[in-house]
Short mmCIF file of C-alpha atoms in Angstrom, two decimals:
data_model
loop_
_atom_site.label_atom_id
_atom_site.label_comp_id
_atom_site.label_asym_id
_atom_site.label_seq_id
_atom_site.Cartn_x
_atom_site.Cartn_y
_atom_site.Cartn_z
CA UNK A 1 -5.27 -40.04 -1.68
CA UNK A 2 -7.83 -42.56 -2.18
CA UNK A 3 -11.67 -41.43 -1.92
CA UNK A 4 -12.59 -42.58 1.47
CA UNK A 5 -9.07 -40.89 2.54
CA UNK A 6 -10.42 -37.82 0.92
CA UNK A 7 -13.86 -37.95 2.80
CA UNK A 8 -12.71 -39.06 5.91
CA UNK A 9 -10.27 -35.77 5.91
CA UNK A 10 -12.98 -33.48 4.65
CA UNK A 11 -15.17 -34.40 7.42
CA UNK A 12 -11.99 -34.12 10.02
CA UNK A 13 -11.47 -30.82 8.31
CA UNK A 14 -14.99 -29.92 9.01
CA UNK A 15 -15.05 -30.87 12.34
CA UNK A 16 -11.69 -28.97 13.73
CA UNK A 17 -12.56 -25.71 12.55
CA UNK A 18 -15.87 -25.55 13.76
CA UNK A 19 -13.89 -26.50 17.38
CA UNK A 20 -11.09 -23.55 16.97
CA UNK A 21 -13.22 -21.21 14.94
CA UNK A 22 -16.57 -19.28 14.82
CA UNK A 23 -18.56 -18.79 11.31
CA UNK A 24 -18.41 -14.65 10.38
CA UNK A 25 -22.09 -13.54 8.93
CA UNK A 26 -21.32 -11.61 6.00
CA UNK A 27 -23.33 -8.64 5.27
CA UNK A 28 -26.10 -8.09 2.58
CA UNK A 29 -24.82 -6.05 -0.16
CA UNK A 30 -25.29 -5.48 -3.88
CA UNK A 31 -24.30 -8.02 -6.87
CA UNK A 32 -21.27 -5.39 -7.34
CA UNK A 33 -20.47 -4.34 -4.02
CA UNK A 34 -20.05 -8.53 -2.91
CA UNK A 35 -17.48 -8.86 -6.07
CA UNK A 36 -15.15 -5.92 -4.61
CA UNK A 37 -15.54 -7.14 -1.36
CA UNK A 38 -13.93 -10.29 -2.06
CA UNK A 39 -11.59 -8.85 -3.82
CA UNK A 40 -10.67 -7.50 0.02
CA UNK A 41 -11.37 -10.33 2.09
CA UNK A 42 -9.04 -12.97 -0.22
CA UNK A 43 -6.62 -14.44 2.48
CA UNK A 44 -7.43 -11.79 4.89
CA UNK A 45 -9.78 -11.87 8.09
CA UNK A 46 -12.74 -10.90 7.98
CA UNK A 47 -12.45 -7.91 10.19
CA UNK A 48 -10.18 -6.56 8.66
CA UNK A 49 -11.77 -7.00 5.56
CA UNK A 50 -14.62 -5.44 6.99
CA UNK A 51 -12.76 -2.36 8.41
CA UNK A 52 -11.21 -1.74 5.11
CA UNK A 53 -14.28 -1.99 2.93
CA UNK A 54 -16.45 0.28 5.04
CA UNK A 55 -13.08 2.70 4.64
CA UNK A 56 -13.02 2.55 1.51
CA UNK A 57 -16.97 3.22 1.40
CA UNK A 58 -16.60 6.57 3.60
CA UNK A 59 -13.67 7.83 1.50
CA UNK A 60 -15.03 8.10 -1.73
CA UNK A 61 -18.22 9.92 -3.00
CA UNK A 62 -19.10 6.83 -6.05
CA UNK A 63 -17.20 3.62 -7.57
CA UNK A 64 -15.89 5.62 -10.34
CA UNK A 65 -14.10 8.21 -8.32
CA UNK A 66 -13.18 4.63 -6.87
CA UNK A 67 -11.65 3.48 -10.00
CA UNK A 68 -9.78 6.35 -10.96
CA UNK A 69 -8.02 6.92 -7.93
CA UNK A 70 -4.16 5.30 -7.96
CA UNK A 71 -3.28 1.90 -6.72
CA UNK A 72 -1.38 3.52 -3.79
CA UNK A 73 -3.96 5.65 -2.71
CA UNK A 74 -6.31 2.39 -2.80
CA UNK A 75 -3.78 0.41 -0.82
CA UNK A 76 -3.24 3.52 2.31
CA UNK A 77 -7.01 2.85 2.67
CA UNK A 78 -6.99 -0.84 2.39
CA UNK A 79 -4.38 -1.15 5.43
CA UNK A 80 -4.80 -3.81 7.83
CA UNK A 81 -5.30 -6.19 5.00
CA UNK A 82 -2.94 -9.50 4.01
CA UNK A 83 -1.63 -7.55 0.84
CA UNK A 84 -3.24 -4.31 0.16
CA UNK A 85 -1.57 -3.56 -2.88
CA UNK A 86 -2.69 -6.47 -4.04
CA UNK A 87 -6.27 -6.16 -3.14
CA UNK A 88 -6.31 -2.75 -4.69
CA UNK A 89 -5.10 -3.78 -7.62
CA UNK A 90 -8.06 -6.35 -8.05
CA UNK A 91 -10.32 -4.06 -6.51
CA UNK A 92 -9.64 -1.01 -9.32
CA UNK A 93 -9.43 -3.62 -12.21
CA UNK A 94 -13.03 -5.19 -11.76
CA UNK A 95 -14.18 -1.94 -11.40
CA UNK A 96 -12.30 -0.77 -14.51
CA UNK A 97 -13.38 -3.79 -16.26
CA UNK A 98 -17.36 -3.75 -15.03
CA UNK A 99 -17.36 -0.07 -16.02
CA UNK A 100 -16.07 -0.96 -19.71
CA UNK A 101 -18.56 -3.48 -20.68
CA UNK A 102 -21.35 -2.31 -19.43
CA UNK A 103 -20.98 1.75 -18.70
CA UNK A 104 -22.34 1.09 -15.24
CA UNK A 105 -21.61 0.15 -11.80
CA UNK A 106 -24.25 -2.21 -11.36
CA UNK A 107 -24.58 -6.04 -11.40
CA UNK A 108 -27.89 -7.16 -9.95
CA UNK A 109 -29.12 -8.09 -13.64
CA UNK A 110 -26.61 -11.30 -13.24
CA UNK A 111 -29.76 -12.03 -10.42
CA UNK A 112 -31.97 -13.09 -13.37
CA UNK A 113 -29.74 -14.98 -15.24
CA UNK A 114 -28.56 -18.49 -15.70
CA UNK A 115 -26.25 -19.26 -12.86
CA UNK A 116 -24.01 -20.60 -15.44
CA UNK A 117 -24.40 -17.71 -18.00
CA UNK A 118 -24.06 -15.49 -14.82
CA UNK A 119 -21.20 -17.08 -13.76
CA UNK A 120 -19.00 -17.16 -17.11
CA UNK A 121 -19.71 -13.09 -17.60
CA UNK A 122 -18.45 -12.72 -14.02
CA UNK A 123 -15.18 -14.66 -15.40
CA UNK A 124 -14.79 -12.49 -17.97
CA UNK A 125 -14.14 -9.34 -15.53
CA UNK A 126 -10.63 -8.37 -15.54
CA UNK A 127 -9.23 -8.21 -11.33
CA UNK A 128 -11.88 -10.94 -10.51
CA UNK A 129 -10.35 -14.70 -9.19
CA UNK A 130 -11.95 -18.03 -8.61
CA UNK A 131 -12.29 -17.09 -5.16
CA UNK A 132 -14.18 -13.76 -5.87
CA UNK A 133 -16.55 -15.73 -8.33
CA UNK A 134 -17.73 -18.44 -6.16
CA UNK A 135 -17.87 -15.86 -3.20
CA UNK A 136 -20.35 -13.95 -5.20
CA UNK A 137 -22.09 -17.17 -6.29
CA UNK A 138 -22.72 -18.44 -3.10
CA UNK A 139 -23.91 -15.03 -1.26
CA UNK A 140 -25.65 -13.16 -4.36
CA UNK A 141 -26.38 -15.98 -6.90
CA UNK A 142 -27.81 -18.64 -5.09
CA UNK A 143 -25.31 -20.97 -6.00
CA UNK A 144 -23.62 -23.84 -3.96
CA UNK A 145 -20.14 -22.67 -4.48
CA UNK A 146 -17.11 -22.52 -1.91
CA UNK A 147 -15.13 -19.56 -2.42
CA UNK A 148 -10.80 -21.31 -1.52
CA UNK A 149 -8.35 -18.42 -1.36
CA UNK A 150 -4.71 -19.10 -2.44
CA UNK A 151 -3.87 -19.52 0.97
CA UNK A 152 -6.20 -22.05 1.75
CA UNK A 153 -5.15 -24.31 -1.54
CA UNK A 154 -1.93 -24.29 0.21
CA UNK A 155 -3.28 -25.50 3.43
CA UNK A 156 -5.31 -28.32 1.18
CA UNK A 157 -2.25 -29.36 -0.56
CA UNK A 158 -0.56 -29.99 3.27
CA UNK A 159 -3.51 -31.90 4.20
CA UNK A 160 -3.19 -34.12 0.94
CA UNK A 161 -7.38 -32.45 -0.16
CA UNK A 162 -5.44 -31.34 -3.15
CA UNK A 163 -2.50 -31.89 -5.58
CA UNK A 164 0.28 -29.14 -6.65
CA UNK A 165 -1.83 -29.32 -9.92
CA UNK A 166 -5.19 -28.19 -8.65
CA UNK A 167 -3.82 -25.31 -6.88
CA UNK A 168 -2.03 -23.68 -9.51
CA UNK A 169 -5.48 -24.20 -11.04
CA UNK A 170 -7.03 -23.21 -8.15
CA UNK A 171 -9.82 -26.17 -8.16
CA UNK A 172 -10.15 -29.00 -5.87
CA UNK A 173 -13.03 -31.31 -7.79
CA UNK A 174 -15.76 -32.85 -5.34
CA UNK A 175 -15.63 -30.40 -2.68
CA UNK A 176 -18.70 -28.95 -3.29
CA UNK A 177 -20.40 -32.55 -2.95
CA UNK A 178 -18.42 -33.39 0.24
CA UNK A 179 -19.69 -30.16 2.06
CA UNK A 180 -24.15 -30.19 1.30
CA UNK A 181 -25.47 -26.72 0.04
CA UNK A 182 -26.83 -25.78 3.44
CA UNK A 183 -23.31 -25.97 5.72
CA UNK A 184 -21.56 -24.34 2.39
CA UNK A 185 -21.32 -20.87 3.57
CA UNK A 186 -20.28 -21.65 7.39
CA UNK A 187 -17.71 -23.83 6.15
CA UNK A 188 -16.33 -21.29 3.79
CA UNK A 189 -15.78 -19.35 6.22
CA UNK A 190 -14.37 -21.31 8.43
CA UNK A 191 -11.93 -22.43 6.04
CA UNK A 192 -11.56 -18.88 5.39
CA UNK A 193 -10.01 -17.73 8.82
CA UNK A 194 -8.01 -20.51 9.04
CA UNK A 195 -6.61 -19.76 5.65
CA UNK A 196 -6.05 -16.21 7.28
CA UNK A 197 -4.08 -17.40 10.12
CA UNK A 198 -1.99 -19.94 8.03
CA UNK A 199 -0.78 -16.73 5.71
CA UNK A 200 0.11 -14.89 8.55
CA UNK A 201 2.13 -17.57 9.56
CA UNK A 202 2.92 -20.23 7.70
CA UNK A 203 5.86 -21.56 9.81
CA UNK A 204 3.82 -20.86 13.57
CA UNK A 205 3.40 -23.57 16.22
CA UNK A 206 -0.45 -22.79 16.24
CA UNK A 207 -1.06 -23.76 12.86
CA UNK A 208 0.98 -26.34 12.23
CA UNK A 209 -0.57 -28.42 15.55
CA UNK A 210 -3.90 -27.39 14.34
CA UNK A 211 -2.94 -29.11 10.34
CA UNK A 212 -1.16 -31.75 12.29
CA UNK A 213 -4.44 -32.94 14.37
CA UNK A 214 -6.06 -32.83 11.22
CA UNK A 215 -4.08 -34.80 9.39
CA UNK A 216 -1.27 -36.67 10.92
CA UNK A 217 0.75 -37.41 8.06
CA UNK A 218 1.07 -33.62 6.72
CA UNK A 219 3.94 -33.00 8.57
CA UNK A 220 5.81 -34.69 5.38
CA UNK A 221 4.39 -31.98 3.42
CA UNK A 222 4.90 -28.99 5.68
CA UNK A 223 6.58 -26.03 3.87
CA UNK A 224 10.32 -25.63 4.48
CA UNK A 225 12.00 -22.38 5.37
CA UNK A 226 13.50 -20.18 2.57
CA UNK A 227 17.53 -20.69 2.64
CA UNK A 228 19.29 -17.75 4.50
CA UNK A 229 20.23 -14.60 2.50
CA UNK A 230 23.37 -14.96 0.64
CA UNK A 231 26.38 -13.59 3.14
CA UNK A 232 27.61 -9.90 2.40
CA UNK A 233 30.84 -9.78 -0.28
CA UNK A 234 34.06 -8.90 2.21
CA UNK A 235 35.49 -5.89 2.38
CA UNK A 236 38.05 -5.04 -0.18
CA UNK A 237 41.92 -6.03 0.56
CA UNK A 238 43.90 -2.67 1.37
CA UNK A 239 45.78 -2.65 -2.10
CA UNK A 240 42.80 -2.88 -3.80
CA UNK A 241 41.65 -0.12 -1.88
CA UNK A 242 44.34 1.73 -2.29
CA UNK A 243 44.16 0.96 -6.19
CA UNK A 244 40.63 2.51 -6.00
CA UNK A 245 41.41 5.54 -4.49
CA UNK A 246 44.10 6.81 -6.90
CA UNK A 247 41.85 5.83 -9.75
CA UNK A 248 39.33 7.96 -7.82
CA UNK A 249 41.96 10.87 -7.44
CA UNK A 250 42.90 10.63 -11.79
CA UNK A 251 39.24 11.19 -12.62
CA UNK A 252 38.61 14.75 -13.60
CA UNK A 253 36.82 17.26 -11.04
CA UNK A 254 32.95 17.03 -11.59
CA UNK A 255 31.40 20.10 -12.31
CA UNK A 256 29.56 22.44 -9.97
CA UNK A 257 26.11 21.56 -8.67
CA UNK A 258 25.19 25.20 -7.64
CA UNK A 259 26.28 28.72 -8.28
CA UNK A 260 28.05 29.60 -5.58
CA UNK A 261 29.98 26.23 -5.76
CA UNK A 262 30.83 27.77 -9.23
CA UNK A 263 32.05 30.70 -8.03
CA UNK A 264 34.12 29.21 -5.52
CA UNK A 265 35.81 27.16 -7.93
CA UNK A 266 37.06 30.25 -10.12
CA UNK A 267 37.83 32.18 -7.18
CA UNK A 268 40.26 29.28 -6.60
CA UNK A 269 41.65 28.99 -9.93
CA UNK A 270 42.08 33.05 -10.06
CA UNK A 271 44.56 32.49 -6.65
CA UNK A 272 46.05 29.26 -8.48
CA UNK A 273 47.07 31.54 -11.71
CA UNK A 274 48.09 34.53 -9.70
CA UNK A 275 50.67 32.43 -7.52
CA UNK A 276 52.15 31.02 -11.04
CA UNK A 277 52.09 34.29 -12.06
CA UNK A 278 54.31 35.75 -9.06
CA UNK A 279 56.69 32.66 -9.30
CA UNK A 280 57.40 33.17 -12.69
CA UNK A 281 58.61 37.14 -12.31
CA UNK A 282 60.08 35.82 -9.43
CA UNK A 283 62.42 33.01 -11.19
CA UNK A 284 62.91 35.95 -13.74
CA UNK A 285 64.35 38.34 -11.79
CA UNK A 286 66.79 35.75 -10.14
CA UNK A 287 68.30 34.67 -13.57
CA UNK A 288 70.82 37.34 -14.91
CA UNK A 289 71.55 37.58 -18.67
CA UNK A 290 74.35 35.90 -19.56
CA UNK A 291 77.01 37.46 -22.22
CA UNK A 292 78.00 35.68 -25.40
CA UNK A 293 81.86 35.23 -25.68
CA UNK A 294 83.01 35.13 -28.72
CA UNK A 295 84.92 31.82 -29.55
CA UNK A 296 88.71 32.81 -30.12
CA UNK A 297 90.00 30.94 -33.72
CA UNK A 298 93.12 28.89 -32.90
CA UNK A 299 96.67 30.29 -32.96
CA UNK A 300 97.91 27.22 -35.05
CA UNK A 301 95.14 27.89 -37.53
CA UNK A 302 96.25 29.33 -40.88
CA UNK A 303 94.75 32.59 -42.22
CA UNK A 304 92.24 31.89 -44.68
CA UNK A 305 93.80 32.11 -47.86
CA UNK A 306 91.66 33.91 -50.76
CA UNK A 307 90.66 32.18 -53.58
CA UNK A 308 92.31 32.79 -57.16
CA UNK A 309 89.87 34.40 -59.72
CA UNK A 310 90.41 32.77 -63.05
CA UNK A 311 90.94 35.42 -65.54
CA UNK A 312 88.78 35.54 -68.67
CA UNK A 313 90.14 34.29 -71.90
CA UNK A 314 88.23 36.93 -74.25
CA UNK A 315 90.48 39.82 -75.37
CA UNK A 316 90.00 42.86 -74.15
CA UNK A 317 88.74 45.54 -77.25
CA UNK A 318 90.98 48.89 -76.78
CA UNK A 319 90.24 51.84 -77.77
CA UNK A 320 91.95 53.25 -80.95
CA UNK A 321 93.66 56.02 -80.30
CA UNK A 322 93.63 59.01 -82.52
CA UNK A 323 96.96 59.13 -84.01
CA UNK A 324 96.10 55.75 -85.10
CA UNK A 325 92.99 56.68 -87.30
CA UNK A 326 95.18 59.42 -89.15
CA UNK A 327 97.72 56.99 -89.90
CA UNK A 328 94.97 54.55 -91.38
CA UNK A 329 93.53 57.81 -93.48
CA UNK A 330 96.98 58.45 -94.88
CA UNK A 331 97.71 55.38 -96.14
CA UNK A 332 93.77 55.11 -97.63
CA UNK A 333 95.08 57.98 -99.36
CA UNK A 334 98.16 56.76 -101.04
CA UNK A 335 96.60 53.88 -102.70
CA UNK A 336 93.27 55.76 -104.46
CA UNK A 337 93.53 54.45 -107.65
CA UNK A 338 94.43 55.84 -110.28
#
């Protein structure tokens, strides 16, 4: 978009808002109190904002019960906002961050500063965004600074103010010199309820007439819808199903959750061994012993013949008998020499 382009739909921009929208007076508060404050008026309205804040004010007795308390805690109190979880988040993070470099809950020493010494420590704050900077720049500071929520970088990038570029880097260069110092903070928050309305809904008729009469040729640029949700998988064919259920039926038994599920179960398993029990005398009784016959030899069959013992060769030492040893002494006798 060339410059005049760019000028010629700032002032449009200008001129629309003021016609559909009123400027919200934002209240007085400290250096530290206007940083968490934007932190819960970023793409939300401003009563709302307002509602939550002073909620949040009531609930708690300081900032640091503030900062220890839980994100989800935070967020219940923050309801009615665009994204409270969100907010809270940024919310307990600047204060976490605040408390650790300083060890106090106060910021109106950035008041004496350099605005751009001021502005660089208020960078440095964990939780803190460009819009939550230049909101505190413009209403405690002194600075000409307008605060653009994401929301309303999308809305910019529609109306061709601002490339895909500049709002991921949330910047849009010369907008501080198209809108003079002294119309700065009604236009910011114009810009900021409009940005409200356009996250709310991004797709409404309302808005999209309203971007449409201020710049014609945004409707090229509208956002599409998201595609439809991926259909559900079909239900299972019936042998699959059928498949699933005997594989369910072969897993083993989980075990018992409580005790009296426990004691159920052995009850069960006492009856179960009983009844095998009963069956098995049962099928005992029923079966009578049955008698060995002996298994009768065949008739043809010849009687089994005993085996020859082999008789031993060695001689067999008699006895000499005693008529024999006086015969043998007689004739010792008869040949004595003589």
């Amino acid at each position: 978009m060339s410059a005049s382009k760019r000028a010629d739909t700032l002032a449009s921009l200008q001129k629309i808002l003021h016609k559909h929208y009123k400027p919200h007076k934002n209240s007085e508060r400290p250096v530290l109190e206007q940083l968490l404050f934007a932190c819960c008026l970023e793409d939300s309205k401003p009563d709302a904002a307002e509602e939550a804040f002073a909620r949040l004010e009531e609930s708690f007795f300081d900032w640091n019960e503030v900062r220890v308390t839980t994100v989800r805690e935070l967020s219940e109190l923050l309801r009615g906002l665009r994204d409270p979880e969100r907010a809270a988040t940024a919310l307990k993070q600047t204060l976490h961050s605040v408390y650790e470099t300083i060890y106090d809950f106060n910021l109106d020493g950035l008041q004496k500063l350099n605005l751009g010494v001021a502005v660089k420590q208020l960078e440095q704050y964990r939780g803190t965004t460009p819009f939550s900077v230049a909101f505190v720049v413009q209403n405690s500071l002194g600075g000409h600074a307008i605060p653009v929520s994401r929301s309303a970088f999308e809305t910019m990038v529609i109306l061709g103010l601002a490339s895909e570029k500049d709002a991921a880097t949330q910047s849009v260069s010369g907008l501080e010199r198209a809108v003079p110092k002294n119309k700065g903070v009604e236009f910011a928050s114009l810009l900021q309820q409009f940005a409200a309305d356009y996250a709310a809904s991004p797709f409404g008729t309302n808005i999209r007439n309203l971007l449409l009469e201020i710049e014609p040729t945004a409707k090229d640029r509208f956002p599409k819808r998201g595609a439809k949700k991926a259909e559900e998988p079909s239900a299972a064919p019936p042998e699959a199903a059928d498949d699933a259920k005997k594989k369910a039926a072969g897993k083993a038994p989980t075990k018992p959750t409580t005790k009296q599920d426990a004691k159920s179960e052995k009850k069960e398993v006492a009856k179960k061994e009983v009844k095998k029990d009963d069956k098995s005398k049962a099928a005992a009784k029923s079966e009578k012993p049955v008698k060995k016959v002996p298994k009768k030899k065949p008739a043809d069959a010849a009687p089994d013949k005993k085996k020859p013992t082999k008789k031993s060769t060695k001689p067999i030492a008699k006895k000499a008998s005693p008529t024999a040893k006086k015969s043998a002494s007689k004739q010792l006798a008869r040949r004595k020499p003589r």
